[in-house]
mmCIF file of C-alpha atoms and ligand atoms in Angstrom:
data_model
loop_
_atom_site.group_PDB
_atom_site.id
_atom_site.type_symbol
_atom_site.label_atom_id
_atom_site.label_comp_id
_atom_site.label_asym_id
_atom_site.label_seq_id
_atom_site.Cartn_x
_atom_site.Cartn_y
_atom_site.Cartn_z
ATOM 1 C CA MET A 579 9.430 -12.374 18.808
ATOM 2 C CA ARG A 580 8.612 -8.759 19.584
ATOM 3 C CA HIS A 581 5.242 -7.578 20.932
ATOM 4 C CA VAL A 582 3.408 -4.273 21.283
ATOM 5 C CA LEU A 583 0.285 -3.004 22.989
ATOM 6 C CA ALA A 584 -2.367 -1.848 20.517
ATOM 7 C CA ALA A 585 -5.676 -0.034 20.983
ATOM 8 C CA ASP A 586 -8.591 0.933 18.763
ATOM 9 C CA ILE A 587 -10.721 3.796 20.135
ATOM 10 C CA GLY A 588 -14.168 4.372 18.608
ATOM 11 C CA GLY A 589 -17.043 6.572 19.708
ATOM 12 C CA THR A 590 -18.726 3.671 21.540
ATOM 13 C CA GLN A 591 -16.060 1.179 22.487
ATOM 14 C CA MET A 592 -12.320 0.977 22.972
ATOM 15 C CA ARG A 593 -10.356 -2.224 22.557
ATOM 16 C CA ALA A 594 -6.853 -3.115 23.633
ATOM 17 C CA ALA A 595 -4.657 -6.071 22.702
ATOM 18 C CA VAL A 596 -1.167 -7.491 22.768
ATOM 19 C CA VAL A 597 -0.004 -8.094 19.188
ATOM 20 C CA ARG A 598 3.041 -10.122 18.117
ATOM 21 C CA GLU A 599 5.070 -8.981 15.108
ATOM 22 C CA ASP A 600 3.701 -11.850 12.997
ATOM 23 C CA SER A 601 0.203 -10.230 13.445
ATOM 24 C CA THR A 602 -1.002 -12.737 16.068
ATOM 25 C CA ILE A 603 -3.304 -11.185 18.682
ATOM 26 C CA LEU A 604 -2.371 -12.731 22.038
ATOM 27 C CA ALA A 605 -4.897 -11.132 24.381
ATOM 28 C CA ARG A 606 -7.733 -8.731 23.837
ATOM 29 C CA MET A 607 -10.172 -6.797 26.034
ATOM 30 C CA SER A 608 -12.636 -3.951 25.606
ATOM 31 C CA ALA A 609 -14.389 -1.255 27.619
ATOM 32 C CA PRO A 610 -16.888 1.516 26.861
ATOM 33 C CA THR A 611 -15.291 4.706 25.523
ATOM 34 C CA ALA A 612 -17.986 6.824 27.241
ATOM 35 C CA PRO A 613 -16.513 10.116 25.976
ATOM 36 C CA ALA A 614 -19.085 12.128 27.957
ATOM 37 C CA GLU A 615 -17.646 10.789 31.249
ATOM 38 C CA GLY A 616 -14.512 12.772 30.565
ATOM 39 C CA PHE A 617 -11.148 12.446 28.950
ATOM 40 C CA GLU A 618 -9.207 11.580 32.132
ATOM 41 C CA ALA A 619 -11.575 8.723 33.015
ATOM 42 C CA ALA A 620 -11.278 7.277 29.494
ATOM 43 C CA THR A 621 -7.475 7.500 29.619
ATOM 44 C CA GLU A 622 -7.481 5.670 32.968
ATOM 45 C CA ARG A 623 -9.787 2.954 31.578
ATOM 46 C CA LEU A 624 -7.470 2.438 28.609
ATOM 47 C CA ALA A 625 -4.368 2.314 30.839
ATOM 48 C CA LEU A 626 -6.093 -0.361 32.938
ATOM 49 C CA LEU A 627 -7.052 -2.335 29.805
ATOM 50 C CA PHE A 628 -3.428 -2.250 28.662
ATOM 51 C CA GLN A 629 -2.226 -3.517 32.063
ATOM 52 C CA GLN A 630 -4.814 -6.315 31.991
ATOM 53 C CA VAL A 631 -4.025 -7.539 28.463
ATOM 54 C CA ALA A 632 -0.285 -7.356 29.190
ATOM 55 C CA ALA A 633 -0.813 -9.515 32.295
ATOM 56 C CA ARG A 634 -2.892 -12.035 30.344
ATOM 57 C CA ALA A 635 -0.516 -12.340 27.411
ATOM 58 C CA LEU A 636 2.593 -12.822 29.590
ATOM 59 C CA ALA A 637 4.594 -11.187 26.801
ATOM 60 C CA PRO A 638 8.035 -10.417 28.214
ATOM 61 C CA ASP A 639 9.179 -7.799 25.738
ATOM 62 C CA LEU A 640 6.522 -5.128 25.141
ATOM 63 C CA LEU A 641 8.175 -2.446 23.028
ATOM 64 C CA ALA A 642 5.668 0.326 22.536
ATOM 65 C CA ILE A 643 2.012 1.343 22.404
ATOM 66 C CA GLY A 644 0.127 2.016 19.174
ATOM 67 C CA ILE A 645 -3.317 3.633 19.185
ATOM 68 C CA ALA A 646 -5.771 3.846 16.294
ATOM 69 C CA THR A 647 -8.537 6.302 17.085
ATOM 70 C CA ALA A 648 -11.537 8.024 15.612
ATOM 71 C CA GLY A 649 -10.365 11.496 14.677
ATOM 72 C CA PRO A 650 -9.456 14.036 13.619
ATOM 73 C CA VAL A 651 -6.239 13.578 15.566
ATOM 74 C CA ASP A 652 -2.756 15.045 15.113
ATOM 75 C CA PRO A 653 -0.436 12.063 14.472
ATOM 76 C CA THR A 654 2.654 13.897 15.728
ATOM 77 C CA ASP A 655 1.494 14.067 19.356
ATOM 78 C CA GLY A 656 -1.940 12.415 19.490
ATOM 79 C CA THR A 657 -3.885 15.623 20.112
ATOM 80 C CA TYR A 658 -7.555 15.500 19.143
ATOM 81 C CA ARG A 659 -8.882 18.215 16.798
ATOM 82 C CA HIS A 660 -12.640 18.671 17.314
ATOM 83 C CA PRO A 661 -13.473 14.926 17.054
ATOM 84 C CA PRO A 662 -17.243 14.704 16.286
ATOM 85 C CA ASN A 663 -17.672 11.316 18.001
ATOM 86 C CA LEU A 664 -15.435 12.018 21.023
ATOM 87 C CA GLU A 665 -17.057 15.177 22.247
ATOM 88 C CA GLY A 666 -15.119 17.189 24.796
ATOM 89 C CA TRP A 667 -11.750 15.640 23.860
ATOM 90 C CA HIS A 668 -10.590 18.536 21.648
ATOM 91 C CA GLY A 669 -7.054 19.701 22.399
ATOM 92 C CA ARG A 670 -6.237 16.645 24.573
ATOM 93 C CA SER A 671 -3.804 13.758 24.037
ATOM 94 C CA MET A 672 -3.677 10.420 25.878
ATOM 95 C CA ALA A 673 -0.048 9.852 24.882
ATOM 96 C CA PRO A 674 1.811 11.575 27.781
ATOM 97 C CA VAL A 675 -0.227 9.891 30.556
ATOM 98 C CA LEU A 676 -0.076 6.443 28.930
ATOM 99 C CA ALA A 677 3.671 6.743 28.303
ATOM 100 C CA GLU A 678 4.202 7.710 31.953
ATOM 101 C CA THR A 679 1.875 5.035 33.382
ATOM 102 C CA LEU A 680 3.077 2.139 31.207
ATOM 103 C CA GLY A 681 6.690 3.202 30.723
ATOM 104 C CA MET A 682 6.926 2.925 26.959
ATOM 105 C CA PRO A 683 6.626 5.168 23.895
ATOM 106 C CA VAL A 684 3.130 5.865 22.548
ATOM 107 C CA ARG A 685 2.245 6.510 18.928
ATOM 108 C CA VAL A 686 -1.251 7.655 17.875
ATOM 109 C CA GLY A 687 -2.858 7.627 14.415
ATOM 110 C CA HIS A 688 -6.207 7.977 12.678
ATOM 111 C CA ASP A 689 -8.098 4.677 12.577
ATOM 112 C CA ALA A 690 -8.734 4.572 8.818
ATOM 113 C CA THR A 691 -5.122 5.505 8.039
ATOM 114 C CA LEU A 692 -3.811 2.723 10.255
ATOM 115 C CA ALA A 693 -6.355 0.278 8.789
ATOM 116 C CA ALA A 694 -4.898 1.072 5.363
ATOM 117 C CA LEU A 695 -1.415 0.408 6.732
ATOM 118 C CA ALA A 696 -2.579 -2.985 8.064
ATOM 119 C CA GLU A 697 -4.013 -3.897 4.648
ATOM 120 C CA THR A 698 -0.644 -3.237 2.944
ATOM 121 C CA ARG A 699 1.249 -5.447 5.427
ATOM 122 C CA TRP A 700 -1.089 -8.125 6.744
ATOM 123 C CA GLY A 701 -4.167 -8.000 4.463
ATOM 124 C CA ALA A 702 -5.026 -9.692 1.178
ATOM 125 C CA ARG A 703 -2.976 -6.951 -0.570
ATOM 126 C CA ALA A 704 0.158 -7.341 1.548
ATOM 127 C CA GLY A 705 3.047 -5.668 -0.256
ATOM 128 C CA ALA A 706 0.878 -3.024 -1.933
ATOM 129 C CA LYS A 707 2.533 0.413 -2.165
ATOM 130 C CA HIS A 708 -0.612 2.279 -3.240
ATOM 131 C CA LEU A 709 -3.836 1.400 -1.439
ATOM 132 C CA ILE A 710 -6.950 3.071 -0.059
ATOM 133 C CA TYR A 711 -8.915 1.686 2.884
ATOM 134 C CA LEU A 712 -12.471 3.017 2.717
ATOM 135 C CA THR A 713 -14.565 2.705 5.851
ATOM 136 C CA VAL A 714 -18.305 2.750 5.157
ATOM 137 C CA SER A 715 -20.157 2.789 8.433
ATOM 138 C CA THR A 716 -22.210 5.434 10.281
ATOM 139 C CA GLY A 717 -19.827 7.834 8.509
ATOM 140 C CA ILE A 718 -17.420 7.416 5.595
ATOM 141 C CA GLY A 719 -13.677 8.044 5.669
ATOM 142 C CA ALA A 720 -10.469 6.696 4.214
ATOM 143 C CA GLY A 721 -6.873 5.908 4.881
ATOM 144 C CA ILE A 722 -4.613 6.511 1.905
ATOM 145 C CA ILE A 723 -1.217 4.870 1.345
ATOM 146 C CA VAL A 724 0.958 6.311 -1.435
ATOM 147 C CA ASP A 725 4.460 4.954 -2.154
ATOM 148 C CA GLY A 726 4.126 2.798 0.966
ATOM 149 C CA ARG A 727 3.525 5.745 3.300
ATOM 150 C CA PRO A 728 0.310 7.027 4.892
ATOM 151 C CA VAL A 729 -0.891 10.353 3.497
ATOM 152 C CA LEU A 730 -1.441 12.481 6.617
ATOM 153 C CA GLY A 731 -1.905 16.014 5.277
ATOM 154 C CA ALA A 732 -0.551 19.242 6.766
ATOM 155 C CA SER A 733 -2.509 18.838 10.020
ATOM 156 C CA GLY A 734 -3.182 15.085 10.019
ATOM 157 C CA GLY A 735 -6.603 15.615 8.458
ATOM 158 C CA ALA A 736 -6.111 13.935 5.038
ATOM 159 C CA GLY A 737 -8.414 11.161 3.924
ATOM 160 C CA GLU A 738 -11.789 12.761 4.598
ATOM 161 C CA VAL A 739 -13.155 11.339 1.355
ATOM 162 C CA GLY A 740 -16.631 11.178 2.878
ATOM 163 C CA HIS A 741 -16.982 14.816 1.873
ATOM 164 C CA LEU A 742 -16.355 14.332 -1.847
ATOM 165 C CA ILE A 743 -19.441 15.803 -3.529
ATOM 166 C CA VAL A 744 -21.046 12.918 -5.449
ATOM 167 C CA ASN A 745 -24.697 14.003 -5.477
ATOM 168 C CA PRO A 746 -24.905 17.809 -5.777
ATOM 169 C CA GLY A 747 -27.914 19.198 -3.913
ATOM 170 C CA GLY A 748 -28.505 15.810 -2.266
ATOM 171 C CA GLY A 749 -28.437 14.698 1.363
ATOM 172 C CA LYS A 750 -26.191 16.533 3.822
ATOM 173 C CA CYS A 751 -23.722 14.918 6.202
ATOM 174 C CA ALA A 752 -23.487 15.975 9.851
ATOM 175 C CA ALA A 753 -20.902 18.595 8.819
ATOM 176 C CA GLY A 754 -23.435 20.105 6.415
ATOM 177 C CA CYS A 755 -21.969 19.642 2.924
ATOM 178 C CA PRO A 756 -24.812 19.121 0.442
ATOM 179 C CA GLY A 757 -24.600 15.893 -1.520
ATOM 180 C CA CYS A 758 -21.326 14.539 -0.185
ATOM 181 C CA LEU A 759 -20.526 10.817 -0.162
ATOM 182 C CA GLU A 760 -21.215 10.569 3.577
ATOM 183 C CA GLY A 761 -24.494 12.489 3.161
ATOM 184 C CA SER A 762 -25.567 10.083 0.388
ATOM 185 C CA ALA A 763 -24.216 6.581 1.128
ATOM 186 C CA SER A 764 -23.329 6.246 4.828
ATOM 187 C CA GLY A 765 -25.327 4.278 7.391
ATOM 188 C CA ARG A 766 -26.656 7.583 8.715
ATOM 189 C CA ALA A 767 -27.712 8.669 5.197
ATOM 190 C CA ILE A 768 -29.513 5.358 4.588
ATOM 191 C CA ALA A 769 -31.418 5.718 7.887
ATOM 192 C CA LEU A 770 -32.353 9.340 7.084
ATOM 193 C CA ALA A 771 -33.590 8.311 3.615
ATOM 194 C CA ALA A 772 -35.793 5.662 5.246
ATOM 195 C CA ARG A 773 -37.286 8.221 7.612
ATOM 196 C CA ALA A 774 -37.995 10.583 4.709
ATOM 197 C CA VAL A 775 -39.911 7.963 2.707
ATOM 198 C CA VAL A 776 -41.930 6.901 5.755
ATOM 199 C CA GLU A 777 -42.845 10.529 6.482
ATOM 200 C CA SER A 778 -43.832 11.066 2.836
ATOM 201 C CA GLY A 779 -46.426 8.305 3.225
ATOM 202 C CA GLU A 780 -44.961 5.829 0.715
ATOM 203 C CA ARG A 781 -46.069 2.200 1.045
ATOM 204 C CA THR A 782 -43.224 0.427 2.801
ATOM 205 C CA SER A 783 -42.555 -1.959 5.672
ATOM 206 C CA LEU A 784 -39.969 0.510 7.006
ATOM 207 C CA THR A 785 -40.629 2.613 10.111
ATOM 208 C CA ALA A 786 -39.385 6.151 10.839
ATOM 209 C CA SER A 787 -36.836 4.742 13.303
ATOM 210 C CA ALA A 788 -35.329 2.221 10.842
ATOM 211 C CA THR A 789 -31.546 1.856 10.994
ATOM 212 C CA ALA A 790 -29.360 1.102 7.975
ATOM 213 C CA VAL A 791 -29.362 -2.558 9.038
ATOM 214 C CA ASP A 792 -33.200 -2.518 9.022
ATOM 215 C CA VAL A 793 -33.231 -1.021 5.520
ATOM 216 C CA PHE A 794 -30.921 -3.761 4.215
ATOM 217 C CA ALA A 795 -33.138 -6.406 5.862
ATOM 218 C CA ALA A 796 -36.319 -4.900 4.369
ATOM 219 C CA ALA A 797 -34.685 -4.765 0.920
ATOM 220 C CA ASP A 798 -33.691 -8.444 1.272
ATOM 221 C CA ALA A 799 -37.309 -9.249 2.180
ATOM 222 C CA GLY A 800 -38.525 -7.651 -1.047
ATOM 223 C CA ASP A 801 -39.549 -4.144 0.071
ATOM 224 C CA ALA A 802 -39.185 -2.123 -3.156
ATOM 225 C CA VAL A 803 -38.819 1.231 -1.364
ATOM 226 C CA ALA A 804 -35.992 -0.132 0.809
ATOM 227 C CA GLY A 805 -34.424 -1.692 -2.290
ATOM 228 C CA SER A 806 -34.492 1.670 -4.011
ATOM 229 C CA ILE A 807 -32.798 3.401 -1.030
ATOM 230 C CA ILE A 808 -30.007 0.798 -1.061
ATOM 231 C CA GLY A 809 -29.714 1.079 -4.859
ATOM 232 C CA ASP A 810 -29.279 4.854 -4.615
ATOM 233 C CA ALA A 811 -26.644 4.476 -1.883
ATOM 234 C CA ILE A 812 -24.740 1.954 -4.021
ATOM 235 C CA GLY A 813 -24.772 4.382 -6.956
ATOM 236 C CA HIS A 814 -23.393 7.252 -4.854
ATOM 237 C CA LEU A 815 -20.785 5.018 -3.223
ATOM 238 C CA ALA A 816 -19.712 3.850 -6.697
ATOM 239 C CA SER A 817 -19.297 7.486 -7.783
ATOM 240 C CA GLY A 818 -16.987 8.118 -4.839
ATOM 241 C CA ILE A 819 -14.968 4.952 -5.463
ATOM 242 C CA ALA A 820 -14.592 5.679 -9.198
ATOM 243 C CA SER A 821 -13.348 9.199 -8.344
ATOM 244 C CA LEU A 822 -10.769 7.804 -5.907
ATOM 245 C CA LEU A 823 -9.562 5.290 -8.531
ATOM 246 C CA ALA A 824 -9.117 8.125 -11.035
ATOM 247 C CA VAL A 825 -7.217 10.378 -8.607
ATOM 248 C CA PHE A 826 -4.926 7.902 -6.815
ATOM 249 C CA ASP A 827 -4.517 4.946 -9.215
ATOM 250 C CA PRO A 828 -4.285 2.574 -6.219
ATOM 251 C CA GLU A 829 -3.507 -1.141 -6.479
ATOM 252 C CA ALA A 830 -6.742 -1.658 -4.564
ATOM 253 C CA ILE A 831 -9.518 0.098 -2.683
ATOM 254 C CA VAL A 832 -10.384 -2.098 0.310
ATOM 255 C CA LEU A 833 -13.769 -1.553 1.960
ATOM 256 C CA GLY A 834 -14.556 -2.173 5.622
ATOM 257 C CA GLY A 835 -17.160 -1.109 8.197
ATOM 258 C CA GLY A 836 -20.733 -2.168 8.921
ATOM 259 C CA VAL A 837 -22.359 -0.863 5.728
ATOM 260 C CA ALA A 838 -19.553 -2.358 3.605
ATOM 261 C CA GLU A 839 -20.113 -5.748 5.284
ATOM 262 C CA ALA A 840 -23.864 -5.431 4.627
ATOM 263 C CA LEU A 841 -23.081 -4.761 0.954
ATOM 264 C CA ALA A 842 -21.377 -8.164 0.623
ATOM 265 C CA SER A 843 -24.620 -9.708 -0.665
ATOM 266 C CA ARG A 844 -24.897 -6.924 -3.285
ATOM 267 C CA TRP A 845 -21.213 -6.848 -4.212
ATOM 268 C CA ASP A 846 -21.809 -7.520 -7.921
ATOM 269 C CA ALA A 847 -24.143 -4.509 -8.142
ATOM 270 C CA LEU A 848 -21.540 -2.293 -6.473
ATOM 271 C CA ILE A 849 -18.735 -3.475 -8.769
ATOM 272 C CA GLU A 850 -20.934 -3.008 -11.843
ATOM 273 C CA ALA A 851 -21.827 0.540 -10.742
ATOM 274 C CA VAL A 852 -18.145 1.395 -10.147
ATOM 275 C CA GLN A 853 -17.249 -0.058 -13.541
ATOM 276 C CA GLU A 854 -19.881 2.151 -15.232
ATOM 277 C CA ARG A 855 -18.312 5.256 -13.670
ATOM 278 C CA ALA A 856 -14.615 4.359 -13.893
ATOM 279 C CA LEU A 857 -12.055 5.501 -16.475
ATOM 280 C CA PRO A 858 -11.365 3.343 -19.580
ATOM 281 C CA ARG A 859 -8.162 2.049 -17.942
ATOM 282 C CA TYR A 860 -10.455 -0.037 -15.722
ATOM 283 C CA ALA A 861 -12.279 -1.719 -18.631
ATOM 284 C CA ALA A 862 -10.890 -5.108 -17.582
ATOM 285 C CA GLY A 863 -12.089 -4.732 -13.986
ATOM 286 C CA VAL A 864 -11.974 -2.487 -10.930
ATOM 287 C CA PRO A 865 -9.688 -3.354 -7.965
ATOM 288 C CA VAL A 866 -12.343 -2.977 -5.266
ATOM 289 C CA GLU A 867 -12.465 -5.546 -2.440
ATOM 290 C CA LEU A 868 -13.990 -6.214 0.966
ATOM 291 C CA THR A 869 -11.423 -6.386 3.787
ATOM 292 C CA ALA A 870 -10.226 -9.836 4.838
ATOM 293 C CA LEU A 871 -9.062 -8.496 8.225
ATOM 294 C CA GLY A 872 -12.586 -7.936 9.591
ATOM 295 C CA ASP A 873 -13.030 -5.579 12.540
ATOM 296 C CA GLU A 874 -9.503 -6.278 13.806
ATOM 297 C CA VAL A 875 -8.037 -4.128 11.065
ATOM 298 C CA GLY A 876 -7.769 -1.052 13.347
ATOM 299 C CA LEU A 877 -5.997 -2.947 16.145
ATOM 300 C CA LEU A 878 -3.563 -4.491 13.663
ATOM 301 C CA GLY A 879 -2.837 -1.085 12.116
ATOM 302 C CA ALA A 880 -2.188 0.367 15.572
ATOM 303 C CA ALA A 881 0.258 -2.458 16.269
ATOM 304 C CA LEU A 882 2.128 -1.810 13.016
ATOM 305 C CA TRP A 883 2.283 1.899 13.836
ATOM 306 C CA ALA A 884 3.946 1.001 17.140
ATOM 307 C CA PHE A 885 6.378 -1.532 15.563
ATOM 308 C CA ASP A 886 7.390 1.057 12.956
ATOM 309 C CA GLU A 887 8.380 3.449 15.742
ATOM 310 C CA ALA A 888 10.083 0.856 17.948
HETATM 311 ZN ZN1 ZN B 1807 -19.887 16.011 4.102
#
């Protein structure tokens, strides 16, 4: 069977693996991304990771390299376009150096887009032609598959659904749009809401430095203020999801990321809120699911991206 090298590059960590064409991960390693230490150093670390996983997997027939990365990134040549979480990498591409060092073609894509691709091939919705993968984490973004193909946009920037305005006049995201989905329902937004209630003097067990995970834990422990923050975030997330259902008519919207995983215990509330906001065609139910591929979804999407090219 054929194999490829796959990588998933996030703001904190990068992972590399050898993936077989039946989706089996044969070897896997990770290293810090450390974007501030420079682009060349990060490229060298990733090249070394690839060499190490290739040596471990003993796969004789490595065809190509696929890379899923935080973006924005131009999928034609892997050039970063002002990536907010990979500061200093604008205008650079790892592809030429990696192709030269490892002697095989390199294909780069946006992590959420490639996660969506993985869902349509190897996820619970394998075979789907129309699917959205929605990542709900520190930020919010999406990968969109229409007619079996990723929607990339004119410059590779499609899928930034985190900036749909769902709460006009509400919280701002890091990019500054008032009341966007990311400014209202992301992990960052939940943490900022916690800080605001603490500073306003409300009675709560939360502290000003609470993370989104802390807010979920406090809500689970019965803190009404924390419960209200999570309830608001669920409502805004549901508005975004209902809008995406109306626009794209996907077979499914699959959620992944840390905040999505934390919502698993409140899934019924999320589905009910989406249902309230969705078009009548969804009266019998909304196709909204949590990913079954866990945090390997990016690596698997990168592998598929490489197989598709090979
Ligand atoms: Zn925004």
